[in-house]
PDB file of C-alpha atoms in Angstrom:
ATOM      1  CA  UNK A  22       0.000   0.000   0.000  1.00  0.00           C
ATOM      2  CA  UNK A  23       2.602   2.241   0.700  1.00  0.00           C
ATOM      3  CA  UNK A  24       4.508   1.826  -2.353  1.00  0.00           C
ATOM      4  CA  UNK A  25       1.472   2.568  -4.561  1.00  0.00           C
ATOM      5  CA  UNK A  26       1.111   5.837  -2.988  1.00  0.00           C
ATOM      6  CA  UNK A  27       4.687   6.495  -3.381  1.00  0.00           C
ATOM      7  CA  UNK A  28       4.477   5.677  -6.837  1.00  0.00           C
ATOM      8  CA  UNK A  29       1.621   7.981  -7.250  1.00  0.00           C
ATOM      9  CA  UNK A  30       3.372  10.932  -5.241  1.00  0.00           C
ATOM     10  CA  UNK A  31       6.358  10.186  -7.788  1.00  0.00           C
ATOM     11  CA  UNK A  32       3.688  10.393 -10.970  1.00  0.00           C
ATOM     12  CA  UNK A  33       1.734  13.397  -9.784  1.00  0.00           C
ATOM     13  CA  UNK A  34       5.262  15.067  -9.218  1.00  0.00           C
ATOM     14  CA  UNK A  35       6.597  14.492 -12.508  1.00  0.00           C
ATOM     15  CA  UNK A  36       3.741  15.152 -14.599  1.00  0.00           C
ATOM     16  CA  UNK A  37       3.673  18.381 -12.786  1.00  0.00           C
ATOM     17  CA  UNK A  38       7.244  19.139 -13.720  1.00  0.00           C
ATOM     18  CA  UNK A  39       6.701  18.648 -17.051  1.00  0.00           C
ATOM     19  CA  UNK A  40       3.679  20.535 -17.450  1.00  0.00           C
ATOM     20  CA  UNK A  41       6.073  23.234 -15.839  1.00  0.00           C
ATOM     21  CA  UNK A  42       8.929  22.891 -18.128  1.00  0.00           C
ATOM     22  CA  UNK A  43       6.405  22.436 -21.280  1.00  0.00           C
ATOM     23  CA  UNK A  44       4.938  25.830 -20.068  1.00  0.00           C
ATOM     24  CA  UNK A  45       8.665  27.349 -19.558  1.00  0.00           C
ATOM     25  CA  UNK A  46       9.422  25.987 -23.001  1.00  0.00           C
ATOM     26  CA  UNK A  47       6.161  27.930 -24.593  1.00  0.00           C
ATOM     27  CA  UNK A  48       7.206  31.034 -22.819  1.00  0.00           C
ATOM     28  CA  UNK A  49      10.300  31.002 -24.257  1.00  0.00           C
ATOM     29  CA  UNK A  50       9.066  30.551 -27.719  1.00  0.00           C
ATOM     30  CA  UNK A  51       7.099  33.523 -27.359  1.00  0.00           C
ATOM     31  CA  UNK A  52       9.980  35.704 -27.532  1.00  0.00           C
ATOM     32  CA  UNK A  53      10.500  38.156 -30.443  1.00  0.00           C
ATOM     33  CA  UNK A  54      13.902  38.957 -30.057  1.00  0.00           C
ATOM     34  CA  UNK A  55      15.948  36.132 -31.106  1.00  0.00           C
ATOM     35  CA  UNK A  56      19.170  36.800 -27.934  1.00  0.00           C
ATOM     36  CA  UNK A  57      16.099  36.741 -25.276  1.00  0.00           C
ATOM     37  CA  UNK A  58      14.955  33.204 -26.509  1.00  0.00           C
ATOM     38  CA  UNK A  59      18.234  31.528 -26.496  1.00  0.00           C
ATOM     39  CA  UNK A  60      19.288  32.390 -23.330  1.00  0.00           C
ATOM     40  CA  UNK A  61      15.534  31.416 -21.706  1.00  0.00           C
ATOM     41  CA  UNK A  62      16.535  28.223 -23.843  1.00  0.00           C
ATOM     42  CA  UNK A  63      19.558  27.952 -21.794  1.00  0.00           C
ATOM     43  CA  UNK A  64      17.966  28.739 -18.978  1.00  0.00           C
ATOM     44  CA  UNK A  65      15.358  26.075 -19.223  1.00  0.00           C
ATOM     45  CA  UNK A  66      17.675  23.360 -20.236  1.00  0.00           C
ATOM     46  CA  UNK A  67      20.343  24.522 -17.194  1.00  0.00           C
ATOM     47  CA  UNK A  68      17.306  23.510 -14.650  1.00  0.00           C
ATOM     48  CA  UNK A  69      16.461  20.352 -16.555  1.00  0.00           C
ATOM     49  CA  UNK A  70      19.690  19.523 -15.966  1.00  0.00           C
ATOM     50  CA  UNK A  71      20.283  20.536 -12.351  1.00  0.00           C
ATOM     51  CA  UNK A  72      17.087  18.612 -11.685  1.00  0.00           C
ATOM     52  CA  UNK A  73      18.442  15.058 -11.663  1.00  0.00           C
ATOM     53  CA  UNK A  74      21.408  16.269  -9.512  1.00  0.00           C
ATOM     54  CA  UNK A  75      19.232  17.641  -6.603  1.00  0.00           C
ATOM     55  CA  UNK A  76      18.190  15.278  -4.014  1.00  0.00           C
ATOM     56  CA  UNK A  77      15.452  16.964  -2.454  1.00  0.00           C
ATOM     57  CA  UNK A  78      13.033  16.723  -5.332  1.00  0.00           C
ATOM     58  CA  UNK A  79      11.827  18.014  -8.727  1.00  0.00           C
ATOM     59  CA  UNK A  80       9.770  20.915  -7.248  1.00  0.00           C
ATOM     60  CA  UNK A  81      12.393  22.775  -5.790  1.00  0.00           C
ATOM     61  CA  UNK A  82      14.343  23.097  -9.178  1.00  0.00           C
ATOM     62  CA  UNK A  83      11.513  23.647 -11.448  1.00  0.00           C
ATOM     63  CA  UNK A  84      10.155  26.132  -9.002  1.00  0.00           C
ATOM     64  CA  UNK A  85      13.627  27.879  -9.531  1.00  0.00           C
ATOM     65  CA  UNK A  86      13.472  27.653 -13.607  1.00  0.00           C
ATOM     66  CA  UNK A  87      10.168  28.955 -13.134  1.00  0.00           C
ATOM     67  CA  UNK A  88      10.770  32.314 -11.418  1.00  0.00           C
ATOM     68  CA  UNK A  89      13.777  32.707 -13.961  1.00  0.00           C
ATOM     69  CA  UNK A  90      11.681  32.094 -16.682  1.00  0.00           C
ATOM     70  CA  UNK A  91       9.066  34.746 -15.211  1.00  0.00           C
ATOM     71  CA  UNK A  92      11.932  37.305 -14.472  1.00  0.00           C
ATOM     72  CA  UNK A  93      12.947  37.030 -17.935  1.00  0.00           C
ATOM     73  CA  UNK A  94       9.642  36.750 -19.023  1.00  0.00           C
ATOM     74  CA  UNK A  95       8.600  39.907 -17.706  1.00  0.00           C
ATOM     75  CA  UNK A  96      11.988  41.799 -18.347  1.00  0.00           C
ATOM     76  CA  UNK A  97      11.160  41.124 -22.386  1.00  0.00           C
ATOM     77  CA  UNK A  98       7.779  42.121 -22.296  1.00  0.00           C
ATOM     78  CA  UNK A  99       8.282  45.381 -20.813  1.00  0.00           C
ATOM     79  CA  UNK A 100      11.095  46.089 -23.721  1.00  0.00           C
ATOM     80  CA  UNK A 101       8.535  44.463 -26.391  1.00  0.00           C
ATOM     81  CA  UNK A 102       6.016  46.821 -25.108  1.00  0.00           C
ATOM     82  CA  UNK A 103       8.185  49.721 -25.618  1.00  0.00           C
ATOM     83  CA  UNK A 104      10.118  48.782 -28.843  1.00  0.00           C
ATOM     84  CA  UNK A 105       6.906  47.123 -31.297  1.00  0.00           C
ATOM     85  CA  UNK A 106       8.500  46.375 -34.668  1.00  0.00           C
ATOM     86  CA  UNK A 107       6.158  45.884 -37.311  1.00  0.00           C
ATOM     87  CA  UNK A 108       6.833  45.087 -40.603  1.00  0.00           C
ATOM     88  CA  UNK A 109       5.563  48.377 -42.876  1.00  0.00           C
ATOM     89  CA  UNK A 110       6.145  47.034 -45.999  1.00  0.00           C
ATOM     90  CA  UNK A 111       4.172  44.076 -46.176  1.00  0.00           C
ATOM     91  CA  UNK A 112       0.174  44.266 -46.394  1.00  0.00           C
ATOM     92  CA  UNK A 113      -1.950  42.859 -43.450  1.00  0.00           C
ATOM     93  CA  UNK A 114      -2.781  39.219 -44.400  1.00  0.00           C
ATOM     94  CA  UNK A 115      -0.092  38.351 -46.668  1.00  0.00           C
ATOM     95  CA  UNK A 116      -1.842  35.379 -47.901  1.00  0.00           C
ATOM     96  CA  UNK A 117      -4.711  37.403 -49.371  1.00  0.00           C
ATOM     97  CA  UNK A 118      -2.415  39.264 -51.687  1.00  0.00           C
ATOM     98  CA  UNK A 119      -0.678  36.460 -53.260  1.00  0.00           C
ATOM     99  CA  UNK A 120      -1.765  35.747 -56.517  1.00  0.00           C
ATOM    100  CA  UNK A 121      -4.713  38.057 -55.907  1.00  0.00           C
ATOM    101  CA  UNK A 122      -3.583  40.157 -59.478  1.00  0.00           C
ATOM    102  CA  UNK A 123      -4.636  36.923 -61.503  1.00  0.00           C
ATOM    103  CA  UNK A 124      -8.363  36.809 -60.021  1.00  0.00           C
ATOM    104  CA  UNK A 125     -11.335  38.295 -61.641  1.00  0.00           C
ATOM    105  CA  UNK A 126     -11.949  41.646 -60.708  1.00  0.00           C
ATOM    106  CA  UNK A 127     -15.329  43.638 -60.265  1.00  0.00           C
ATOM    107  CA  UNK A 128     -16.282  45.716 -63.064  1.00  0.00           C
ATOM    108  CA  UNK A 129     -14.797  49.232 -61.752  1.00  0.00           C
ATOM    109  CA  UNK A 130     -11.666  47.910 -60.803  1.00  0.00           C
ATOM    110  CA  UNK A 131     -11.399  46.340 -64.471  1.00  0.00           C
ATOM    111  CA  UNK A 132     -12.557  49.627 -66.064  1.00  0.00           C
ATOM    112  CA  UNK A 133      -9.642  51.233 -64.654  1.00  0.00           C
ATOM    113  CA  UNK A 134      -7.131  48.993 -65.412  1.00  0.00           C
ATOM    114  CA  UNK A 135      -5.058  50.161 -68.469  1.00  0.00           C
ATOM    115  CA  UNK A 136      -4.909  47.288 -71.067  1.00  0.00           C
ATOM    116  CA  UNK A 137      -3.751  49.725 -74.519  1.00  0.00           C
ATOM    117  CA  UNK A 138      -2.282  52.729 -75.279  1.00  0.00           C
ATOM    118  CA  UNK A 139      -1.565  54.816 -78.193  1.00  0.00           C
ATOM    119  CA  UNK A 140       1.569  56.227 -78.544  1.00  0.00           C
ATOM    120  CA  UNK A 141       3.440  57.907 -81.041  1.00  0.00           C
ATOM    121  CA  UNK A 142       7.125  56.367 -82.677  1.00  0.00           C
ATOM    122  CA  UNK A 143      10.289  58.707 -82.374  1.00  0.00           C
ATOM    123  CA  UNK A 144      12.894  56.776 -83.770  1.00  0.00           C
ATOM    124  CA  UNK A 145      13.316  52.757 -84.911  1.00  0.00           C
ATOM    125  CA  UNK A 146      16.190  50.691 -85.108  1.00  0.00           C
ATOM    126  CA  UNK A 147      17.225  47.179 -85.023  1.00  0.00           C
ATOM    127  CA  UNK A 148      19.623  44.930 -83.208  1.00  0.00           C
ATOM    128  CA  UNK A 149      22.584  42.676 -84.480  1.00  0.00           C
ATOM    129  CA  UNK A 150      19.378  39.821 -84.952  1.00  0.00           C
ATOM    130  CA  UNK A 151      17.548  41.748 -86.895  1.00  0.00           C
ATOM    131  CA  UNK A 152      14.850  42.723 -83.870  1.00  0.00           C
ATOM    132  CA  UNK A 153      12.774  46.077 -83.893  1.00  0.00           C
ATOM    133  CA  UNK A 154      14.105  48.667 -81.162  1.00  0.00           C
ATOM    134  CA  UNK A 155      11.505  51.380 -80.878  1.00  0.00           C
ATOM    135  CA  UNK A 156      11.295  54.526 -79.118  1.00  0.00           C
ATOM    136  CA  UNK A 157       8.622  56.779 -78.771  1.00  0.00           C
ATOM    137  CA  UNK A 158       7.541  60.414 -78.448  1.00  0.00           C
ATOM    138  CA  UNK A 159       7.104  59.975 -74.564  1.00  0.00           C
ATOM    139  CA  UNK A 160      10.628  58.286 -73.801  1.00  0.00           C
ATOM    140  CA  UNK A 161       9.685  54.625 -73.075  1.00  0.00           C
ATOM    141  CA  UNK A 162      11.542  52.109 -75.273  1.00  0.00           C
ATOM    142  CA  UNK A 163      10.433  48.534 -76.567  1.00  0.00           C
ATOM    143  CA  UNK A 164      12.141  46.039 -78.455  1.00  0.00           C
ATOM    144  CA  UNK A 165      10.289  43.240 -80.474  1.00  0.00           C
ATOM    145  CA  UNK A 166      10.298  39.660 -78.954  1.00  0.00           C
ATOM    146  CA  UNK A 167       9.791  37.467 -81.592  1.00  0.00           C
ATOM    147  CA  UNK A 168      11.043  37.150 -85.148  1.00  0.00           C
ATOM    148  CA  UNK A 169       8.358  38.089 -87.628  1.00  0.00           C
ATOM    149  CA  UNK A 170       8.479  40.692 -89.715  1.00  0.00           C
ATOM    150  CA  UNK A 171       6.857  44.223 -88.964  1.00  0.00           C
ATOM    151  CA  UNK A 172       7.281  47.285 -90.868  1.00  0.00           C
ATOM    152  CA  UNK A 173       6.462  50.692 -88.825  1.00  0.00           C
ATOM    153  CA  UNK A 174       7.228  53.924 -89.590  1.00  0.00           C
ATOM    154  CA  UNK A 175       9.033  57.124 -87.276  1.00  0.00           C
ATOM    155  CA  UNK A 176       5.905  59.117 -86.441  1.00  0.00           C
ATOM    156  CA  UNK A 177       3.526  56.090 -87.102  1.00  0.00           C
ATOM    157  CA  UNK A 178       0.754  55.875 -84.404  1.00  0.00           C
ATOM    158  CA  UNK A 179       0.853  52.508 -82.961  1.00  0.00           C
ATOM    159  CA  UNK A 180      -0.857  50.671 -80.046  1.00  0.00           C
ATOM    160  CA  UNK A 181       0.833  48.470 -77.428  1.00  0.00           C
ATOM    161  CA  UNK A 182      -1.877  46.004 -75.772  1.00  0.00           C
ATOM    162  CA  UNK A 183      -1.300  43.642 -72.783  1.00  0.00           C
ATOM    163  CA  UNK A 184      -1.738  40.000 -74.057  1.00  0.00           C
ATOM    164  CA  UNK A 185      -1.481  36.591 -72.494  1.00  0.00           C
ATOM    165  CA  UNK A 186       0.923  36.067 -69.948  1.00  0.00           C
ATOM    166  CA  UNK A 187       1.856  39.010 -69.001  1.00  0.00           C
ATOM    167  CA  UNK A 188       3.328  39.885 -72.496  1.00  0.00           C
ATOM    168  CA  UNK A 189       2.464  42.750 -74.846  1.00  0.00           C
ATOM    169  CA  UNK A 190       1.752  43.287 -78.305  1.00  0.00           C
ATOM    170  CA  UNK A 191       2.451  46.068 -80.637  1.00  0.00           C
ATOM    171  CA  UNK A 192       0.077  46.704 -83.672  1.00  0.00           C
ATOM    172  CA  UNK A 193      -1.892  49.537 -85.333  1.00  0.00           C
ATOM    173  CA  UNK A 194      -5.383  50.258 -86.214  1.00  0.00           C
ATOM    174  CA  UNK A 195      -5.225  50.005 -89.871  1.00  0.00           C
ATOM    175  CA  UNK A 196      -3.306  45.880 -89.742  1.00  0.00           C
ATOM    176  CA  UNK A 197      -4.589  42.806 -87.659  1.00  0.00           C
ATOM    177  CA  UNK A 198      -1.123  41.752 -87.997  1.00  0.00           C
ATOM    178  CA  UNK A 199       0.437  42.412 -84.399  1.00  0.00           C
ATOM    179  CA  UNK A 200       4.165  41.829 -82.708  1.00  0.00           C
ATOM    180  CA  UNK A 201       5.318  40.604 -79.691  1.00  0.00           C
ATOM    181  CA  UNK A 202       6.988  43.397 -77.423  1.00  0.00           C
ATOM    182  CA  UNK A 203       9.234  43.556 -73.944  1.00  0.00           C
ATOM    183  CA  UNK A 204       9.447  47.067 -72.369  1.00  0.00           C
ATOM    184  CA  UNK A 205      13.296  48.139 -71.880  1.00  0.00           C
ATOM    185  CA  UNK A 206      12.841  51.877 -70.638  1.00  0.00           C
TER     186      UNK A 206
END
């Protein structure tokens, strides 16, 4: 009889001190700053340690982790409160913007997207392949993308339209024959 309750003193105690060290181990996780975490990691681990070296019991030495933890605890949550770094750059839920340019959007959103625009050519020349490079009137410059043949004139009116995959196409009004483009200034 008095073994069992031994052996049941000995449980109770131990699942106690590992609820205590799993909490010490969550409150060390919780740190932000990275120097604050390792040494509560140290800390934690130095009183698992010591614990198997002390005679007069597991409560004693957890108890002692414990307050550490707490004292540490508390000193980084005073700093956090004082120094809050969040990230400025990055939207709210960063999993709502990803991929979010490739959904349908409503219909004013759509209307105000720019897919063509008419500009005017400055000057046209051509690479060592044989590849249109145009400018135009308002500074931008394009260069053809694939290998068909286009003729275009300086001070030709031409449209450049977004096309599948992100690519764009060069054309005018008065052909249905159009060109591949790639934006280079």
């Amino acid at each position: 009889m008095r073994i069992s309750w031994i052996t049941a003193a000995a449980i109770l105690i131990s699942t106690q001190a590992t609820a205590g060290l799993e909490q010490d181990l969550q409150s060390c996780s919780a740190k932000a700053d990275k120097l604050d975490r390792l040494i509560c990691y140290d800390q934690v681990a130095a009183s698992v340690k010591s614990a198997p070296e002390a005679t007069s019991g597991i409560s004693t030495s957890t108890a002692a982790a414990t307050t550490a933890v707490a004292a540490t605890s508390v000193a980084a949550a005073s700093q956090a409160q004082s120094v809050t770094a969040t990230p400025t750059t990055l939207p709210a839920n960063i999993e709502d913007e990803f991929g979010n340019k490739n959904l349908k959007k409503n219909k004013e959103e759509a209307q105000k997207e720019i897919t063509k625009i008419y500009m005017e050519i400055a000057s046209i020349s051509k690479d060592p392949y044989g590849a249109l490079k145009i400018s135009f009137s308002n500074g931008q410059v394009w260069k053809q993308s694939d290998s068909r043949r286009y003729k275009v004139k300086e001070g030709q009116n031409v449209f450049i339209e977004k096309a599948a995959l992100g690519s764009f196409v060069l054309g005018t009004d008065e052909r249905n024959s159009t060109i591949r483009v790639k934006r280079l200034k």
